[in-house]
Short mmCIF file of C-alpha atoms in Angstrom, two decimals:
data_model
loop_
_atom_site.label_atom_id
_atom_site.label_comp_id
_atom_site.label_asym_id
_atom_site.label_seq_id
_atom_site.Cartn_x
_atom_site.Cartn_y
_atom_site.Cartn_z
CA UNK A 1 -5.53 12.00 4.79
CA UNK A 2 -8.23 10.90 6.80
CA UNK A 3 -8.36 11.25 10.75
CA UNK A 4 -9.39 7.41 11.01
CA UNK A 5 -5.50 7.09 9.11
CA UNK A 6 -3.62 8.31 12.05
CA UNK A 7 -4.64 5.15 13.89
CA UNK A 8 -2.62 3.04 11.42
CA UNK A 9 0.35 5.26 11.11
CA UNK A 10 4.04 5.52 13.24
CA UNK A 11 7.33 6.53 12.45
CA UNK A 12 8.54 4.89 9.53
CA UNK A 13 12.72 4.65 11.31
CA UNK A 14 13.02 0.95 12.94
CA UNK A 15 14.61 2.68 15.55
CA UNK A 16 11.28 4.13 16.93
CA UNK A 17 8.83 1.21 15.86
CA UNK A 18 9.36 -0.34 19.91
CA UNK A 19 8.87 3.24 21.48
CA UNK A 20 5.34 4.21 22.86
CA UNK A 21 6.05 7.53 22.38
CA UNK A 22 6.07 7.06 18.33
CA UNK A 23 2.52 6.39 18.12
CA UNK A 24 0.72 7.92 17.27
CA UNK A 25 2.14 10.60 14.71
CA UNK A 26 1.10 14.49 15.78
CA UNK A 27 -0.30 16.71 13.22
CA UNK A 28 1.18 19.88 13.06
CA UNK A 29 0.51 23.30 10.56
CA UNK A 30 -2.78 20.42 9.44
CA UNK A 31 -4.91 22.56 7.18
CA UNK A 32 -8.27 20.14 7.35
CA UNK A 33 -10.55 19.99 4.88
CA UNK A 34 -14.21 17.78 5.15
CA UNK A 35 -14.52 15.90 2.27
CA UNK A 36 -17.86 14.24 1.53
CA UNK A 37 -18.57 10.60 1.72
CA UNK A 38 -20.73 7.91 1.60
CA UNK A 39 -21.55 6.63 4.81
CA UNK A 40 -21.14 3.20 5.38
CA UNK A 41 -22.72 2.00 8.81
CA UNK A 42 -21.51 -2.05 8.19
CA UNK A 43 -17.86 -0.52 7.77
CA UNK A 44 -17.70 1.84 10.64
CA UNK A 45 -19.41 -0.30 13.15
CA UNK A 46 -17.04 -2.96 12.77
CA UNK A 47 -14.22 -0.78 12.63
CA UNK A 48 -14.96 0.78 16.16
CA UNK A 49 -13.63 -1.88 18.09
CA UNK A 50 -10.34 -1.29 15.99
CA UNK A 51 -10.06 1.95 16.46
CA UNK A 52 -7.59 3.36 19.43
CA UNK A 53 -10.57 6.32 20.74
CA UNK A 54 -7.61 7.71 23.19
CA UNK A 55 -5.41 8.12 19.89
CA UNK A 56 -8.81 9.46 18.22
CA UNK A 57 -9.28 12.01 21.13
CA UNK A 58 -5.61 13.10 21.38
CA UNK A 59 -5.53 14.19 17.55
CA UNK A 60 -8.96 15.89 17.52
CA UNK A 61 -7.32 18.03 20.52
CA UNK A 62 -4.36 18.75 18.23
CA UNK A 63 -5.87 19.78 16.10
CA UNK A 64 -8.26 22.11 17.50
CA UNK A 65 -11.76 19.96 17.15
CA UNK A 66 -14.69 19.99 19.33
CA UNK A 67 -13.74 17.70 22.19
CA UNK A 68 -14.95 13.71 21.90
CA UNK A 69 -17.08 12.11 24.24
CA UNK A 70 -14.78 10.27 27.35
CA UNK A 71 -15.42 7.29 25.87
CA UNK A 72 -16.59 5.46 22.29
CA UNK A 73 -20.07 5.11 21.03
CA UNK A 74 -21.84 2.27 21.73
CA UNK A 75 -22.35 0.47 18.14
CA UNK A 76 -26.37 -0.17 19.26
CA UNK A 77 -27.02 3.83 19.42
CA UNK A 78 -25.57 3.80 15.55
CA UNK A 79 -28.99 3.03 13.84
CA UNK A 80 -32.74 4.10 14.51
CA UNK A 81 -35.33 1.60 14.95
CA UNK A 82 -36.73 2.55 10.70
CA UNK A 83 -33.34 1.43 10.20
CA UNK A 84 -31.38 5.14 9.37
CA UNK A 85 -27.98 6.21 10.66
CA UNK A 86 -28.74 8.04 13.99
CA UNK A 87 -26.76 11.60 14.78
CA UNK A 88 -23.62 9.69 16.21
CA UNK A 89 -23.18 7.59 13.26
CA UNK A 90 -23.11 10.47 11.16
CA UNK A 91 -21.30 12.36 13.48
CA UNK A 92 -18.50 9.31 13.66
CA UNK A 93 -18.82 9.22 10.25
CA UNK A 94 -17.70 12.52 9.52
CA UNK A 95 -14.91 12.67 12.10
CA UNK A 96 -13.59 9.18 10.81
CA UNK A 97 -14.07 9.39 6.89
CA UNK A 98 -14.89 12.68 6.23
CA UNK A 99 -12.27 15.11 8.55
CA UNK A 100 -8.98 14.68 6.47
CA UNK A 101 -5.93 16.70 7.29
CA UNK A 102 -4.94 18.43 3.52
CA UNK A 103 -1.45 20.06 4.19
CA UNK A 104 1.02 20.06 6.88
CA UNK A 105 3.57 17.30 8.82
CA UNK A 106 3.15 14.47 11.16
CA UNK A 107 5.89 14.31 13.46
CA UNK A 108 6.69 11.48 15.79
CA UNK A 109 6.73 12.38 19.10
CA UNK A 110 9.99 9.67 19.92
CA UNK A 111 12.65 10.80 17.20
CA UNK A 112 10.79 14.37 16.44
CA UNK A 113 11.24 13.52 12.36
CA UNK A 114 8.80 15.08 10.33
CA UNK A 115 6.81 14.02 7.79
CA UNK A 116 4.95 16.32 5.26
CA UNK A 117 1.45 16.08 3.92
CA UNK A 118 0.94 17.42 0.77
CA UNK A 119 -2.52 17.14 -1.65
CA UNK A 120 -4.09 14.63 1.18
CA UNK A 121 -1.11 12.37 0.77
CA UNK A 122 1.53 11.72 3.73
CA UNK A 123 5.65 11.27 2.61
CA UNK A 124 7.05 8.41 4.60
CA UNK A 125 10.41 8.20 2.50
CA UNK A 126 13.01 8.51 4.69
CA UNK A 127 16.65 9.91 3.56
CA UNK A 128 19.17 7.23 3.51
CA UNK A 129 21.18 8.33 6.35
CA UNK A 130 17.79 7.89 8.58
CA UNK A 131 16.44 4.18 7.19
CA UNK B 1 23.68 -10.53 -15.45
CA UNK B 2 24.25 -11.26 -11.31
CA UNK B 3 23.51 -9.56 -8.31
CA UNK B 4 22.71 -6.11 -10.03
CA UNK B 5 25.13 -4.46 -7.24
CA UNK B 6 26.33 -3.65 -3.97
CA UNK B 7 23.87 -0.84 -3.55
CA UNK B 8 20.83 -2.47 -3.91
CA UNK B 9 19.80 0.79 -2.66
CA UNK B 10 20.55 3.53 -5.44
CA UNK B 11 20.09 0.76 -7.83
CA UNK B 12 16.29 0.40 -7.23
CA UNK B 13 16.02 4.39 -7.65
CA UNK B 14 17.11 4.61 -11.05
CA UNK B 15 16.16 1.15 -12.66
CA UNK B 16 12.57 0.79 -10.66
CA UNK B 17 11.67 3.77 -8.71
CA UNK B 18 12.45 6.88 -11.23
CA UNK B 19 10.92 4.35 -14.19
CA UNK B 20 7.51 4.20 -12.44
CA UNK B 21 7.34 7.81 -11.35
CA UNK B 22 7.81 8.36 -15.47
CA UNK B 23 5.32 5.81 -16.04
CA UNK B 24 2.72 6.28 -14.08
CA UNK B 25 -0.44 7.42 -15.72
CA UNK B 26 0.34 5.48 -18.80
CA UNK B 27 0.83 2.18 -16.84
CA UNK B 28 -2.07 3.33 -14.86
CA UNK B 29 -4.48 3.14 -17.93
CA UNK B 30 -3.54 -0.23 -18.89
CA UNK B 31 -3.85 -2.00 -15.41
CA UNK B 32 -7.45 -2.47 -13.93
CA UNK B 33 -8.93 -5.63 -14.02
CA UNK B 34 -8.10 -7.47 -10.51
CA UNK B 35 -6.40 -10.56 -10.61
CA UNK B 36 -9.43 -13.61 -9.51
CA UNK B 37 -6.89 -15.06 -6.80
CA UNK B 38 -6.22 -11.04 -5.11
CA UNK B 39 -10.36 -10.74 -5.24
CA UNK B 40 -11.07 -13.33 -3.46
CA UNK B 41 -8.89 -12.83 -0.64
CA UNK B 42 -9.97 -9.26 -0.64
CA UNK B 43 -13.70 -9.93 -1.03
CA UNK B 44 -13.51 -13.10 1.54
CA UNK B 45 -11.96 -10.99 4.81
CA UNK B 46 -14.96 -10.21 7.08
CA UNK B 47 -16.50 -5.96 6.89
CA UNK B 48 -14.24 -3.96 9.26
CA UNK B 49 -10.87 -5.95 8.35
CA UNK B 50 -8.21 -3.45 8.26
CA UNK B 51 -5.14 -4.32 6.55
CA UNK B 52 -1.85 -3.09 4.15
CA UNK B 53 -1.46 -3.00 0.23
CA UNK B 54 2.09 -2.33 -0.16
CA UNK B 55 3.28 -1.22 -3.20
CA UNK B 56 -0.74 -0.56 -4.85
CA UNK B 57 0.39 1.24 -7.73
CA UNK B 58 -2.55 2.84 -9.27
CA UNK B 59 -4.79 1.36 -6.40
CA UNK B 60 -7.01 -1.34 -8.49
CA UNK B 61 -7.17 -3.46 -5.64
CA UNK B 62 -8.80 -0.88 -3.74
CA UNK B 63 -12.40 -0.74 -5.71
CA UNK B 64 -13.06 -4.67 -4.53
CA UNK B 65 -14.10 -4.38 -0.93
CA UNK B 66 -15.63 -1.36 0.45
CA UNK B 67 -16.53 -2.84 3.68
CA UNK B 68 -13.26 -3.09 4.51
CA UNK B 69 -10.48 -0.12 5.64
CA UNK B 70 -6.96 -0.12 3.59
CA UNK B 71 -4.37 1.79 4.17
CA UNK B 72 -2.18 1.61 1.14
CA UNK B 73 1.16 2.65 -0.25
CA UNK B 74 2.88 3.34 -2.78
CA UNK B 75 6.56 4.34 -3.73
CA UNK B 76 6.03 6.47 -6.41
CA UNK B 77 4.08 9.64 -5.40
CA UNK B 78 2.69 9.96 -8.80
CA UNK B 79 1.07 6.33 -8.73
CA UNK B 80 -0.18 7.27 -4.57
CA UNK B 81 -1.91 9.90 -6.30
CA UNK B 82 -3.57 7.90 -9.15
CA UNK B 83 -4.83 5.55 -6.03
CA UNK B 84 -6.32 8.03 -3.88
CA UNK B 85 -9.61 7.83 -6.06
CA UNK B 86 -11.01 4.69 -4.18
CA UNK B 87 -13.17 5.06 -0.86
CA UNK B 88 -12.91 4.41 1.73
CA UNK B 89 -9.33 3.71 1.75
CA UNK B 90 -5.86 5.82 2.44
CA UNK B 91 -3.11 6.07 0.54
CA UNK B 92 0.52 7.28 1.59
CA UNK B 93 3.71 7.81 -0.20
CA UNK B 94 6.11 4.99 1.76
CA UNK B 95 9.11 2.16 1.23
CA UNK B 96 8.56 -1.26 1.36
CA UNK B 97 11.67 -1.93 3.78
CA UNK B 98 10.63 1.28 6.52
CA UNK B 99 6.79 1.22 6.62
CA UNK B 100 5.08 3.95 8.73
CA UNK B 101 2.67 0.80 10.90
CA UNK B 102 2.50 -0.03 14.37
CA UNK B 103 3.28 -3.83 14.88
CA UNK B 104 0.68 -6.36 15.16
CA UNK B 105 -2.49 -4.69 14.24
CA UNK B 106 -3.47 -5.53 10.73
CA UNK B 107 -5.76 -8.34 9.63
CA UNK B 108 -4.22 -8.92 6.35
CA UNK B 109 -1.79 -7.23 3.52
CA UNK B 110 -1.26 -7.58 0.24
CA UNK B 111 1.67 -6.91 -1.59
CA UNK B 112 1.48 -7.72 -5.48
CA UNK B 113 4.06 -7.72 -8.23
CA UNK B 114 6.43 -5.29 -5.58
CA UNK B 115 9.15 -7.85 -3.87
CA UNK B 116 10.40 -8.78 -7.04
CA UNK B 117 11.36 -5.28 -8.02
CA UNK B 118 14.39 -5.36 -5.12
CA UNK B 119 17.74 -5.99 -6.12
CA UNK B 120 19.20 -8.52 -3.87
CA UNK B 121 17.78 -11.59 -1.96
CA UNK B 122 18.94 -10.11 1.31
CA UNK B 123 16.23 -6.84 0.49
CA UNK B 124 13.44 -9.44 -0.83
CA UNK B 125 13.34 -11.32 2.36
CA UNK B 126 13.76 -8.01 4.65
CA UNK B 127 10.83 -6.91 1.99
CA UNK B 128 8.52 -10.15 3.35
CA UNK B 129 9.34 -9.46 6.78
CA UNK B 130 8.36 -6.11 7.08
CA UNK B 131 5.41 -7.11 5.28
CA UNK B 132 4.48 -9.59 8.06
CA UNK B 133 5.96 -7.80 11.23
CA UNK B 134 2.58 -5.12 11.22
CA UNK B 135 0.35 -8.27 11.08
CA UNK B 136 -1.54 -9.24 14.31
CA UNK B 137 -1.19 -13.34 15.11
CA UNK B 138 -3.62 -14.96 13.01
CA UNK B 139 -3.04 -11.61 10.41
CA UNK B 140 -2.58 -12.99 6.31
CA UNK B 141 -0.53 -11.68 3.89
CA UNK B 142 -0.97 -12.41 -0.07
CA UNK B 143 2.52 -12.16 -2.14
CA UNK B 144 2.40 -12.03 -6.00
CA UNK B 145 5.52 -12.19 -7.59
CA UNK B 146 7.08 -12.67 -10.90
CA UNK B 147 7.52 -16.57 -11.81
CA UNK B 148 10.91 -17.42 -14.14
CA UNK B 149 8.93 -20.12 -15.40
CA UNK B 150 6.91 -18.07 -18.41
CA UNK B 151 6.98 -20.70 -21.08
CA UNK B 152 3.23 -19.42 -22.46
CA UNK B 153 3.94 -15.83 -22.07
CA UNK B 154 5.25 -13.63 -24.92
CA UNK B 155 8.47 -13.01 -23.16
CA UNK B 156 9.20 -17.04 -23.14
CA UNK B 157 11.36 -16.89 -20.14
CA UNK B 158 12.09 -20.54 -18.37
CA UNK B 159 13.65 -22.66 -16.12
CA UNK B 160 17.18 -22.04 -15.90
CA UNK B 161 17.26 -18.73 -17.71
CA UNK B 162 19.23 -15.39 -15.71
CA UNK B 163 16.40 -14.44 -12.96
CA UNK B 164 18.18 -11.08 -12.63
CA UNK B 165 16.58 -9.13 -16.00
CA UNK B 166 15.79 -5.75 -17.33
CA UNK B 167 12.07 -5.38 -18.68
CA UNK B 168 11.23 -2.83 -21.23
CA UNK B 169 7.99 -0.27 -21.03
CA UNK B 170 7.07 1.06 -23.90
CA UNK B 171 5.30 4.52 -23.89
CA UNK B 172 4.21 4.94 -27.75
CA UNK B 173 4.72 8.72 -28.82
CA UNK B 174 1.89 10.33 -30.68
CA UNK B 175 1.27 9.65 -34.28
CA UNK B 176 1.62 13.04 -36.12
CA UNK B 177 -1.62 15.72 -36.30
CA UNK B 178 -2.61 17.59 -39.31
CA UNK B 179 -4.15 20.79 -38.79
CA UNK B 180 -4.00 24.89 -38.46
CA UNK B 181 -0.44 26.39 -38.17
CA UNK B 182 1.15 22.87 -38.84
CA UNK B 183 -0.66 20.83 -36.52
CA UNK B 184 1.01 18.61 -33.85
CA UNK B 185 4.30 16.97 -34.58
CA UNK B 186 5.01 13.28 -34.08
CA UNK B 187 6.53 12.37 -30.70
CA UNK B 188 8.66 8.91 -30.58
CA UNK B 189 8.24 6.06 -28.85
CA UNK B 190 9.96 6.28 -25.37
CA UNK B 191 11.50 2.77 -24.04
CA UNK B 192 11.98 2.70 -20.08
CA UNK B 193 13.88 -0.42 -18.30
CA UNK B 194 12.78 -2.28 -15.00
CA UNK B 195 14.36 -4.02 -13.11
CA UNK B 196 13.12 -8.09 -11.92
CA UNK B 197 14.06 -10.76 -9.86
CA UNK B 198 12.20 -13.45 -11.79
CA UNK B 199 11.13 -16.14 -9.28
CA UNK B 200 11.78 -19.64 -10.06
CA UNK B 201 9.86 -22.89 -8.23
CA UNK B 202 9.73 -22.83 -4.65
CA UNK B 203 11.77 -19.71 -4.13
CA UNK B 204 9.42 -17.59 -2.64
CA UNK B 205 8.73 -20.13 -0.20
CA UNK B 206 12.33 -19.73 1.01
CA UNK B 207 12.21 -16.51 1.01
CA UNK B 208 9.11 -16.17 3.38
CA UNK B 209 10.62 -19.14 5.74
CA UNK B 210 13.91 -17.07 6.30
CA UNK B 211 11.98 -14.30 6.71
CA UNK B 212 10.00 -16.07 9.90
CA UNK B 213 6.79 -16.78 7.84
CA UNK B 214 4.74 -19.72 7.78
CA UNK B 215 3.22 -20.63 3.91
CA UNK B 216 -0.61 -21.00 4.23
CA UNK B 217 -1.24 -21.96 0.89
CA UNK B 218 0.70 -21.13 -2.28
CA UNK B 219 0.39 -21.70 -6.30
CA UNK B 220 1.27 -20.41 -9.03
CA UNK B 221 -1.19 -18.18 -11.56
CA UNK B 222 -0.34 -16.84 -14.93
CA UNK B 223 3.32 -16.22 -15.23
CA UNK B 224 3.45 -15.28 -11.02
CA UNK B 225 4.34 -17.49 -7.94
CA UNK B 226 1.79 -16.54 -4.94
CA UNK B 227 1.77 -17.05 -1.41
CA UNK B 228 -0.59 -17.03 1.65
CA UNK B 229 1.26 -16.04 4.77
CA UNK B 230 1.15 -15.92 8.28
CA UNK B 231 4.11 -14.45 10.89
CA UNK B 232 5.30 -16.93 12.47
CA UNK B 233 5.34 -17.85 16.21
CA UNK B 234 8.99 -16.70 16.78
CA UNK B 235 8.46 -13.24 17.54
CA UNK B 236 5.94 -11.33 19.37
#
């Protein structure tokens, strides 16, 4: 699952979806992998302004990553004037797309429920007693 | 055939959920081509859209727009792992009724041929609202379901017929091998059963309106009712 993921994802119980402290999920035990991919500079600029960077900075401390800058890139420093991705888009790139968390859980930091990733993919079904 | 039961629940895992985890690859291999309506929608949301396929089986809505970010999900964790072949998107293993998304941040979501596979109105519309409640104000979602009114299909189902049926998937075995030490021995064919709400005229529309959506725009394409929707005003 990729890092860029966790921005989209909460606790799946109803019961948690109005508390702050649900979002986002933390990764814990996360075995990461870097998986290549084909950067896409049209797709990641416009993402930026979707993406949380607090949330983004939070789970690159969790899970033990080189700290982020204080603040998100600016989309104009994203491609040289020949027209090729500079070092921050690739470096975004690779963070966003490329950092994906293999094995471990996500737990939600409001009900503490854990939820295991396994292969790349994250388990959201809940036992009945919990829905 | 009514209301399958009081347990819509427990039903759903054994008649739809178990079924497709048996299924998988083989209904896998015989669903790729998108439907023209789905592309479209997909291929007309601006680059950087991020948005919900719910339900994306083997994930063949997933190759049409790569400028966009999905986060997908499936039931089955066999089909979420069929899907996972598509970048740049995400899949996940989660229920319809208890997604994992914050409210109010997704441009769009699709959910196609899913709501029809719950057991009792009170699920389909709790379906359609959980399917709208991640959706910021302005956010679309795209519904496919099955229609009851089928009269060109092979399965000839029409107005007035039970909408509450049981729809065989055939998995042929393998025809017999010749060869060294006996060769392989024939395997029969295996029959599973799914369960469907089949859809008649205007019911999805209901559906959606009860479950505080507004209908965009709405039609019908072979043998499935569709709708456009937005969350309504109500809440949030």
């Amino acid at each position: 699952m990729k890092l860029l993921t966790l921005n989209f994802l909460t606790c799946a119980r109803k019961t948690c979806k109005t508390n702050p402290a649900a979002f986002p999920l933390h990764p814990r035990e996360a075995e990461l992998e870097q998986i290549e991919a084909e950067i896409n500079p049209l797709l990641i600029q416009n993402l930026l302004p979707r993406i949380n960077w607090e949330v983004l900075k939070t789970i690159s401390q969790e899970l033990g990553l080189p700290s982020l800058p204080e603040s998100a890139p600016d989309s104009e420093d994203f491609m040289t004037e020949e027209g090729e991705p500079t070092q921050t888009l690739k470096d975004l790139h690779t963070l966003l797309m490329e950092m994906n968390v293999q094995n471990g859980k996500l737990v939600c930091g409001s009900c503490e429920h854990e939820y295991a990733i396994k292969e790349g993919i994250a388990n959201f079904l809940l036992p009945s007693h919990m829905v | 055939m009514s209301e399958p039961v009081a347990n819509g629940e427990a039903y759903e895992e054994e008649h739809v959920h178990e079924v497709y985890e048996q299924i998988a690859s083989h209904f896998s291999s015989t669903r790729y081509k998108p439907w023209p309506i789905i592309e479209r929608f997909l291929q007309g949301l601006a680059p950087g859209s991020v948005g919900l396929d719910v339900g994306c089986g083997n994930g063949k809505y997933l190759a049409v727009n790569r400028d966009i970010f999905i986060v997908a999900s499936d039931r089955s964790p066999n089909l979420a792992t069929i899907a996972t072949t598509h970048p740049p998107h995400s899949v996940c293993v989660a229920d319809i009724l208890s997604l994992p998304h914050p409210a109010h941040t997704f441009d769009f979501a699709i959910s196609i041929a899913v709501i029809h596979h719950l057991s009792t109105a009170t699920r389909r519309t709790a379906a359609i609202a959980s399917l709208l409640a991640p959706l910021r104000r302005g956010g679309r979602a795209l519904i496919y379901v099955w229609a009851l009114e089928q009269e060109g299909s092979r399965r000839g189902w029409s107005e007035g017929m039970e909408q509450d049926v049981m729809v065989p998937w055939v998995m042929r075995g393998k025809k017999a091998k010749k060869g060294k030490g006996g060769g392989e021995e024939a395997q029969e064919d295996r029959t599973f059963h799914r369960y469907y709400h089949l859809y008649r005229r205007g019911e999805l529309e209901e559906s959606v309106r009860e479950a505080g959506g507004v209908v965009v725009e709405a039609g019908y394409e072979k043998d499935n009712w569709w709708a456009i929707v937005e969350r309504g005003e109500g809440e949030g």
